[in-house]
Coordinates of C-alpha atoms in Angstrom, one line a residue:
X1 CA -2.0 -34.0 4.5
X2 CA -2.0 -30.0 3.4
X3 CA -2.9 -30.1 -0.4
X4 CA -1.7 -26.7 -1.6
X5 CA -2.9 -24.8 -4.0
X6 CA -1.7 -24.2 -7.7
X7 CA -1.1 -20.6 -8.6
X8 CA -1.8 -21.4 -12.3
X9 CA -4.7 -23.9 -12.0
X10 CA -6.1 -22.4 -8.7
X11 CA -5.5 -18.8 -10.1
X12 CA -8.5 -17.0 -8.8
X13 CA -7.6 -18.7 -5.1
X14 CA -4.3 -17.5 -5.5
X15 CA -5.2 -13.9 -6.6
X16 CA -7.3 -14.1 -3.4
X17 CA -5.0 -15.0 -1.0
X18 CA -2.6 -12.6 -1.9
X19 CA -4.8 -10.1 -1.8
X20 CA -5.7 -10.8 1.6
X21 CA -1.9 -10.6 2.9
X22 CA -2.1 -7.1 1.4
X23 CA -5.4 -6.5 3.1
X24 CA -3.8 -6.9 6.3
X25 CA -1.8 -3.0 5.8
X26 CA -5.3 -1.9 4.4
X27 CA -7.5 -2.7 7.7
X28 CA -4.8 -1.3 10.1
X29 CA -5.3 1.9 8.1
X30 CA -8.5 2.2 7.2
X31 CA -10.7 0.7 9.8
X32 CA -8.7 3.7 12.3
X33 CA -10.0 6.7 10.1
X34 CA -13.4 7.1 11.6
X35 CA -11.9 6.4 15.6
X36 CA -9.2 8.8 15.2
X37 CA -10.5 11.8 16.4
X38 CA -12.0 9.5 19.3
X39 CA -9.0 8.0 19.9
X40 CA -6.5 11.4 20.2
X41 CA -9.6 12.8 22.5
X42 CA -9.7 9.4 24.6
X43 CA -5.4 9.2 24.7
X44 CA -4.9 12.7 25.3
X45 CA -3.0 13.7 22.3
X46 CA -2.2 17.3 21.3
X47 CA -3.6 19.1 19.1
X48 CA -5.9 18.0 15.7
X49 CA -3.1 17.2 13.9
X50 CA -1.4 14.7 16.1
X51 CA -4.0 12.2 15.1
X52 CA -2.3 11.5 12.1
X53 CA 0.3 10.0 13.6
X54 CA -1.8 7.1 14.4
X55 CA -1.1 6.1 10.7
X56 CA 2.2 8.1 10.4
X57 CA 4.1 5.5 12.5
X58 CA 2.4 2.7 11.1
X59 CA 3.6 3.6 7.7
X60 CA 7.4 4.3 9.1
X61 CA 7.5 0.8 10.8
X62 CA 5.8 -1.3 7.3
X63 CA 8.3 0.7 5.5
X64 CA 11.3 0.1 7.0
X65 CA 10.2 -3.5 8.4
X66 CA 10.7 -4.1 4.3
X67 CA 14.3 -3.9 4.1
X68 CA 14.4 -7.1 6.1
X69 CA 12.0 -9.1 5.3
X70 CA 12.7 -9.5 1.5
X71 CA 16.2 -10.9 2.3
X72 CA 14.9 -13.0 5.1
X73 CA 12.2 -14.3 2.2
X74 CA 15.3 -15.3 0.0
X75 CA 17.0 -17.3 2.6
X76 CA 14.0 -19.0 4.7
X77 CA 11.3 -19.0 1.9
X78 CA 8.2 -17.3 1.7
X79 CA 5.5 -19.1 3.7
X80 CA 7.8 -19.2 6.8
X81 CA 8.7 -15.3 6.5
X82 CA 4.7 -14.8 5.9
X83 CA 4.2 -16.2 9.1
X84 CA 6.7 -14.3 10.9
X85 CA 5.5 -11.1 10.3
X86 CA 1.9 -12.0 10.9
X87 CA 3.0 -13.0 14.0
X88 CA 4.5 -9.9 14.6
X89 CA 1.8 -7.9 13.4
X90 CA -0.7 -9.6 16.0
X91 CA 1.2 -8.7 19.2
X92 CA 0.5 -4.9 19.6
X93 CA -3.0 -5.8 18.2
X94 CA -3.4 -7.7 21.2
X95 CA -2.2 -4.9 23.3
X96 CA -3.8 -2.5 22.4
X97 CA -6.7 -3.0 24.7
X98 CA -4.1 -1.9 27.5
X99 CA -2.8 1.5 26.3
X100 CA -3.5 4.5 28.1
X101 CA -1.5 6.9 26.6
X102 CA -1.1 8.4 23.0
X103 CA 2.5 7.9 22.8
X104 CA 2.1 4.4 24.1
X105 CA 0.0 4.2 21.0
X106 CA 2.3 5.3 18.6
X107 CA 5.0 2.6 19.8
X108 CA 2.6 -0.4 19.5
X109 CA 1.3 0.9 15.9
X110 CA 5.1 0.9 15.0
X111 CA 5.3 -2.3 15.6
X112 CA 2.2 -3.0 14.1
X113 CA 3.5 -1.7 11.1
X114 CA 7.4 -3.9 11.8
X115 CA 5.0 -6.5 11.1
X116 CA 2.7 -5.8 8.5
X117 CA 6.0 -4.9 6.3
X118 CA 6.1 -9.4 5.6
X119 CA 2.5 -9.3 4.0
X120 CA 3.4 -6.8 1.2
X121 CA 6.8 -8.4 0.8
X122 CA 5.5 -11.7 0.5
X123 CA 2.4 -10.5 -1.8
X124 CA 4.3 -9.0 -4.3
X125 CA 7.4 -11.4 -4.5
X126 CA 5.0 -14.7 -4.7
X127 CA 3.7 -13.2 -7.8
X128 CA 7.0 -12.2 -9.2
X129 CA 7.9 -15.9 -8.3
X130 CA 5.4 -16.9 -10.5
X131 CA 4.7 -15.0 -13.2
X132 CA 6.4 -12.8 -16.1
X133 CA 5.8 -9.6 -17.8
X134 CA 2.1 -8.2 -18.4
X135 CA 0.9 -11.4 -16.7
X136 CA 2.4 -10.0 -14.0
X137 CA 1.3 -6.9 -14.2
X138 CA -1.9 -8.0 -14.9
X139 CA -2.3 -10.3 -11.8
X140 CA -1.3 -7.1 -9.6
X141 CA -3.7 -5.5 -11.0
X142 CA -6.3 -8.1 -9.9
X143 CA -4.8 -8.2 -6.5
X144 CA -5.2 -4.8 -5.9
X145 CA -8.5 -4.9 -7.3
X146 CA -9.8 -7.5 -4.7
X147 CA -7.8 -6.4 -1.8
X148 CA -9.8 -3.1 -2.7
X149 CA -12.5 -4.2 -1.0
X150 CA -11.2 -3.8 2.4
X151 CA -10.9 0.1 2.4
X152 CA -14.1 0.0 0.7
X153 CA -15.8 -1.6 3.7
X154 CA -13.3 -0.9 6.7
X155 CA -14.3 2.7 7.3
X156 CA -17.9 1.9 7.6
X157 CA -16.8 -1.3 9.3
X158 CA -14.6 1.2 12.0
X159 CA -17.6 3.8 11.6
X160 CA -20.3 0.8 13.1
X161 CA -17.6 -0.7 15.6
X162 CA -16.8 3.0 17.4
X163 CA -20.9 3.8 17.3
X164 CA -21.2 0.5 19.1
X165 CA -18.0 -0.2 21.0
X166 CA -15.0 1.5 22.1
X167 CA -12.2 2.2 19.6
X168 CA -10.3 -0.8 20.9
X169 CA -13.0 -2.9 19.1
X170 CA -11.3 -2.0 15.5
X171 CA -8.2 -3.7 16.9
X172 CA -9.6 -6.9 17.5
X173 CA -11.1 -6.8 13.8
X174 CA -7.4 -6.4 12.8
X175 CA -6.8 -9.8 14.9
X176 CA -9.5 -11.7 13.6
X177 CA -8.0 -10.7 10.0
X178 CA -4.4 -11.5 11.4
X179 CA -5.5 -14.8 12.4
X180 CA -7.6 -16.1 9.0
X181 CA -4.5 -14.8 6.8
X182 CA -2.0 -16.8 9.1
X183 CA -4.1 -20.1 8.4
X184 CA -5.0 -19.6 5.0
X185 CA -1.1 -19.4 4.3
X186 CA -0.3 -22.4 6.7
X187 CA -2.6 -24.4 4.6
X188 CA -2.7 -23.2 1.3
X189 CA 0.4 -20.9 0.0
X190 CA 3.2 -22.9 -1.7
X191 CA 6.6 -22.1 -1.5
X192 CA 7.0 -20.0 -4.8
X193 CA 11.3 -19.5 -4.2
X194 CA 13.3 -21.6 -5.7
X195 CA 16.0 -23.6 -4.9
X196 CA 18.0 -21.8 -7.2
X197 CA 17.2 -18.2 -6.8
X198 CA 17.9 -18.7 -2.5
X199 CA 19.9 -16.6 -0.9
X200 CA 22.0 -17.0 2.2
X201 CA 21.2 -14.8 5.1
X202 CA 24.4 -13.2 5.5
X203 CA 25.1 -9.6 5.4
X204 CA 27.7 -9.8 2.4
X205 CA 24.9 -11.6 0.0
X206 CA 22.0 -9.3 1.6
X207 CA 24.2 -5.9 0.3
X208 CA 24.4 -7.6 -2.7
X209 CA 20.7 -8.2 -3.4
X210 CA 20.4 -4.1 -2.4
X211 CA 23.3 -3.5 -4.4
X212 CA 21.6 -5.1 -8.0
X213 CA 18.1 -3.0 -6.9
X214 CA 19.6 0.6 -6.3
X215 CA 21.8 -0.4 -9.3
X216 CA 18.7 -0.3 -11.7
X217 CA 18.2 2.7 -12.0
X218 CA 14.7 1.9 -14.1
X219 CA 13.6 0.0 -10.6
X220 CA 14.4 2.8 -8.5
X221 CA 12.9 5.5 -10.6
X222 CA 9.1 3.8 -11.2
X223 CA 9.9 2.9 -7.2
X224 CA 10.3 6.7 -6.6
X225 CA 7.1 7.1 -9.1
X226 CA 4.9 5.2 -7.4
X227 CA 6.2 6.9 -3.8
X228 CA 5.1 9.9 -4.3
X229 CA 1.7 9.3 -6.3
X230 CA 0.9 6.9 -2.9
X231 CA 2.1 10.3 -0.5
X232 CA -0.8 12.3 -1.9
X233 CA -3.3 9.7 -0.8
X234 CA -1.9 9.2 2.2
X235 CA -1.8 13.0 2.4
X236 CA -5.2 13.2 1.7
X237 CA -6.8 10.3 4.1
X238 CA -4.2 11.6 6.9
X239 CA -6.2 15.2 7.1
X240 CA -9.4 13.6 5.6
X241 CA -11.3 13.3 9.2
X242 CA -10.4 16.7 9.9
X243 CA -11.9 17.6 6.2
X244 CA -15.2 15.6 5.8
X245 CA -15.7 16.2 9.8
X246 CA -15.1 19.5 10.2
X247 CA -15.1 21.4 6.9
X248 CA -17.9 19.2 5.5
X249 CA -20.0 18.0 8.7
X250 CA -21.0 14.6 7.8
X251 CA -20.7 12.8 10.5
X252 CA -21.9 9.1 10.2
X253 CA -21.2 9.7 6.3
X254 CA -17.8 10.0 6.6
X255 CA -16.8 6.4 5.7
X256 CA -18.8 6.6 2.9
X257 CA -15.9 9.2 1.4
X258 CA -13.2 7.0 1.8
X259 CA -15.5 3.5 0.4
X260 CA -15.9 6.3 -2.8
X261 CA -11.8 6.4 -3.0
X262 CA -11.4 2.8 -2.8
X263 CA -14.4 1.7 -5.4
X264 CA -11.9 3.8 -7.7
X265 CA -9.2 1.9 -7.1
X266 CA -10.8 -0.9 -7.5
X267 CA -12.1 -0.1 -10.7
X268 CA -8.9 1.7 -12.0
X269 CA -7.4 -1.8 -11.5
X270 CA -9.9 -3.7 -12.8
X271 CA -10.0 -1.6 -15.7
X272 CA -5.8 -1.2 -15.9
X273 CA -6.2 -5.5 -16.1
X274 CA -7.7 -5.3 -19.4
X275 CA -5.7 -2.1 -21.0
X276 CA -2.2 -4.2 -20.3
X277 CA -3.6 -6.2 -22.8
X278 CA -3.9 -3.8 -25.2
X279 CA -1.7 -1.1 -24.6
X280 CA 2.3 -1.5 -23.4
X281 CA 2.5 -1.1 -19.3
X282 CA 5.1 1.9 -19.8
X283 CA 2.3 3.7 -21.9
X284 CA -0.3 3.2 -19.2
X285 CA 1.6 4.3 -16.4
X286 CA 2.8 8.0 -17.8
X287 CA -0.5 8.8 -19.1
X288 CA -2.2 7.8 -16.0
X289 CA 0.3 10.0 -13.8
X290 CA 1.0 12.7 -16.5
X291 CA -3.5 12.6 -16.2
X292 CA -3.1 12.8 -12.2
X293 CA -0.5 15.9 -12.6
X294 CA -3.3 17.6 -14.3
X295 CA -6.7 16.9 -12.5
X296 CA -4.2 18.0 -9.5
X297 CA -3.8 21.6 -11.1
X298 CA -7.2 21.7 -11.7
X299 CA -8.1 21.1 -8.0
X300 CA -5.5 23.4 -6.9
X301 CA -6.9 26.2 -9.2
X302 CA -10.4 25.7 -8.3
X303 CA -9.5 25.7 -4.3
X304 CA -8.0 29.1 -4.9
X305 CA -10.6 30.5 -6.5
X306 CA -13.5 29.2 -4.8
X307 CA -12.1 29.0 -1.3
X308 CA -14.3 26.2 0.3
X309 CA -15.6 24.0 -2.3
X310 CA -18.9 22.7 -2.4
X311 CA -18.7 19.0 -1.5
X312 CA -19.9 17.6 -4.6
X313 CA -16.9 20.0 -6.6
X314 CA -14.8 18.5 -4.1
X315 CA -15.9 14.8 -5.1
X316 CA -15.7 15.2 -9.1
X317 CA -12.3 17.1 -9.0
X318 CA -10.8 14.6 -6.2
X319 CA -12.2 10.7 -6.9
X320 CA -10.6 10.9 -10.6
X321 CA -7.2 11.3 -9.6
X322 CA -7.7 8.3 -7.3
X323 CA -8.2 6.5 -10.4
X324 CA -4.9 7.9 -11.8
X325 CA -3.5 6.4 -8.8
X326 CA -5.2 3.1 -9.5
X327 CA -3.8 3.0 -13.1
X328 CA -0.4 4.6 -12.6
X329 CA 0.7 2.9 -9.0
X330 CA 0.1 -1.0 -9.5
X331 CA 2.0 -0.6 -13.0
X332 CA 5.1 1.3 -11.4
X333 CA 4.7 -1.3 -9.3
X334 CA 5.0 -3.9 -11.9
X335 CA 8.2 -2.1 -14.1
X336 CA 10.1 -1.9 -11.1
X337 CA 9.9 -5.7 -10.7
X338 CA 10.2 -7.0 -13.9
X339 CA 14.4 -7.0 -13.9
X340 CA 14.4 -8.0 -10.7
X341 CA 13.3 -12.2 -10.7
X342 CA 16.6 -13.2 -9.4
X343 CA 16.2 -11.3 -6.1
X344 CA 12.4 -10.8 -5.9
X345 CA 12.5 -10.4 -2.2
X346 CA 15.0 -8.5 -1.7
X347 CA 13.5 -6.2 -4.3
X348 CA 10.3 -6.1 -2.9
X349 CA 10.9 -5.2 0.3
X350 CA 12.9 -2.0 -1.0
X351 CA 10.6 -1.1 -3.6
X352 CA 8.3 -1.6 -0.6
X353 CA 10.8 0.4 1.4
X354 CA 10.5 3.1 -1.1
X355 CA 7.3 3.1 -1.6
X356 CA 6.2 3.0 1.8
X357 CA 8.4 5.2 4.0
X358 CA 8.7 7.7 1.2
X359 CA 5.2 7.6 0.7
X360 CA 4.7 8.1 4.2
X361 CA 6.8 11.1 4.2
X362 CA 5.5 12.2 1.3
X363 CA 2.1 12.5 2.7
X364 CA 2.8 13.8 6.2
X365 CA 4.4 16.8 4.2
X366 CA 1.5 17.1 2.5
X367 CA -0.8 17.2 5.4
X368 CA 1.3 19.1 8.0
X369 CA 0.5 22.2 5.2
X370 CA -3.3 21.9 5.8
X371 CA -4.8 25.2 7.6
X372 CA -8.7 24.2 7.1
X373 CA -8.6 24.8 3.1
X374 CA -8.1 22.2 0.6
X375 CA -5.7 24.3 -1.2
X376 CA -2.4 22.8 0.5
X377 CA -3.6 19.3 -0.3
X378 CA -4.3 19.9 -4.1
X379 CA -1.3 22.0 -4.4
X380 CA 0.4 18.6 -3.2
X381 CA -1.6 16.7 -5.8
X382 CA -0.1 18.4 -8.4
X383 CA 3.4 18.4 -7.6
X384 CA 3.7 14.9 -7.0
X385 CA 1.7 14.2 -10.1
X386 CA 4.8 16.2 -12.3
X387 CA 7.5 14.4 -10.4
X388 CA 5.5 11.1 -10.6
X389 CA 5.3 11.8 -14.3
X390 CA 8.8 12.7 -15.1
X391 CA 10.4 9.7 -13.0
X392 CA 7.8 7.5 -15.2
X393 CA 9.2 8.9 -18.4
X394 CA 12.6 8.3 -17.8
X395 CA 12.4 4.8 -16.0
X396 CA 10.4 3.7 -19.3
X397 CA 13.4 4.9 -21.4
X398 CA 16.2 3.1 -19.0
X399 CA 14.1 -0.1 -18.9
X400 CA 16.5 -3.3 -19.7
X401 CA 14.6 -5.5 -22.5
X402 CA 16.0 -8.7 -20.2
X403 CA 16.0 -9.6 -16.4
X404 CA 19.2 -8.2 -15.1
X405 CA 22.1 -10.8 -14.8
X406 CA 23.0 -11.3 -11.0
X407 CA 25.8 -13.4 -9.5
X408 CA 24.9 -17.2 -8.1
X409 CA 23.3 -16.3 -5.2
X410 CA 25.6 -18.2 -2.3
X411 CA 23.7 -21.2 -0.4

């Protein structure tokens, strides 16, 4: 008999596992980084920029993979939506192996990403299932900070597998991830939905889920916040072979950039775990964005100035506004879930949506401007950072004090 697990009693298990589903979208990004300019060579894209796409397209398909799974969640449960997506998410992992051309590539990462869309879902509405206000927010924030670890060690992780072994080799990684997450949830993760908060799979009750999410205008707005706060990092580690390799030379070193990125995550959530405690989430989150709209003018005036910027300029003006992004991103997160218990899936798969696709967007903007300077990027930093900021501001002032009422949802 299964025996599983308690997300109050066997709270630190549960924080783990979670994080873990999340961790799946993490490896399929971060282990590429180091193979990417292997792979392009090996697959015959064209031109540097190209390469990108690898993680462009994955982003498109989580994205938009989003918008279904959340209903699907709210009809069918949780667990079983988990395990279709994983599912899913293993197939063109499996392929991979096969492909022998870069736009063959792009379809299979697409689907990659149709897949991993169920893991964020399901991450983010299990918690909302379960837990309330800054003990929400505070969870998140320890999710994030342990599913940090993976783009900590997955660079180095894809650095070692490519030195060794062909760039397939970081697929099968993904696998043996996609496989330990699928049995963990068969044999651990309770179903967190309700009976009462189940919604039918039907397209009249699935517009009605959208229709109470883009109808919050708060939800939409810290949605939109966090969107373009992520498309600057996703800017930044799209060109960031092209940067540390070619600008900077290091070689081998490279993952040892984007581990630096992810410890400050990690310890921006760590950190943002304790100051919910203290300080109102609202608060947090417009400092922390309102602090990354600065640092980014900063960066922007010194790559004018300067031209190329000594590597360890580039380091202290860059790593702090990843910890903006720590601080401000998982609390965005959190405000534009809090109305939203009723229809958690269905929320989180277009916050996901939003964050996700728009993020993705975001950041190929941002890194189709790069022309071997830094200056483009930073300038991207800083822009985002103001519209980050103001969307912040006013979602904190349209905030409902209460959960949202919602119609029955129909069986």
């Amino acid at each position: 008999m299964r025996l599983k697990l308690n997300p109050n009693t066997n709270y630190i298990e549960f924080v783990l596992l979670a994080a873990t589903l999340m961790a799946l979208n993490a490896v399929a990004i971060d282990i590429m980084l180091p193979a990417l300019p292997e792979i392009a060579t090996s697959l015959g894209a064209i031109g540097d920029n190209q390469q990108q796409l690898v993680i462009t397209y994955y982003l498109v398909g989580f994205g938009l993979s989003q918008l279904f799974y959340g209903p699907l969640s709210d009809a069918i449960g949780r667990r079983n939506t988990a395990f279709i997506g994983i599912l899913i998410f293993f197939v063109p992992v499996a392929l991979a192996a096969f492909v022998t051309d870069f736009n063959s590539l792009l379809v299979l990462r697409l689907v990659q990403g149709l897949g991993a869309g169920a893991s964020r879902v399901i991450a983010f509405a299990v918690v909302r299932d379960v837990f309330e206000g800054k003990k929400l927010a505070k969870t998140m924030s320890l999710i994030v900070m342990v599913f940090m670890a993976m783009p900590i060690i997955a660079p180095s992780l894809g650095q070692l597998l490519i030195t060794f072994l062909p760039w397939q080799s970081t697929f099968a990684f993904m696998a043996i991830m996609a496989v330990i997450a699928l049995v963990w949830v068969f044999l651990r993760l309770p179903e967190t939905l309700s009976i009462e908060n189940t919604r039918a799979f039907r397209p009249k009750i699935i517009l009605e889920g959208f229709r109470i999410v883009f109808t919050t205008p708060s939800s939409l707005l810290f949605g939109w916040a966090q969107a373009l706060l992520l498309g600057a990092i996703i800017g930044f580690l799209g060109t960031s072979p092209q940067i540390y390799l070619e600008i900077y030379d290091l070689g081998p070193i490279y993952p040892l950039m984007i581990a630096l990125t992810a410890s400050n995550l990690a310890v921006a959530s760590f950190i943002n775990s304790r100051l919910v405690d203290r300080f109102s989430v609202e608060k947090v989150a417009f400092v922390a964005s309102a602090t990354f709209a600065l640092l980014g003018a900063i960066w922007l005036t010194f790559s004018l100035v300067m031209g190329v910027l000594p590597l360890w300029l580039l380091v202290l003006l860059h790593q702090p506004l990843n910890f903006c992004f720590g601080l401000a991103g998982v609390n965005q997160n959190s405000l534009a879930m809090i109305p939203m218990k009723r229809v958690a899936g269905t929320a989180a798969s277009v916050l996901g949506f939003i964050s996700s696709a728009g993020g993705a967007v975001v950041g190929a903007i941002i890194g189709s401007f790069y022309n071997d300077t830094i200056a483009p990027i930073a300038a991207g930093f800083m822009v985002v950072g103001i519209l980050s900021c103001c969307a912040s501001l006013l979602g904190a002032r349209l905030q409902p004090t209460m959960p949202l009422p919602t119609s029955a949802p129909a069986k």
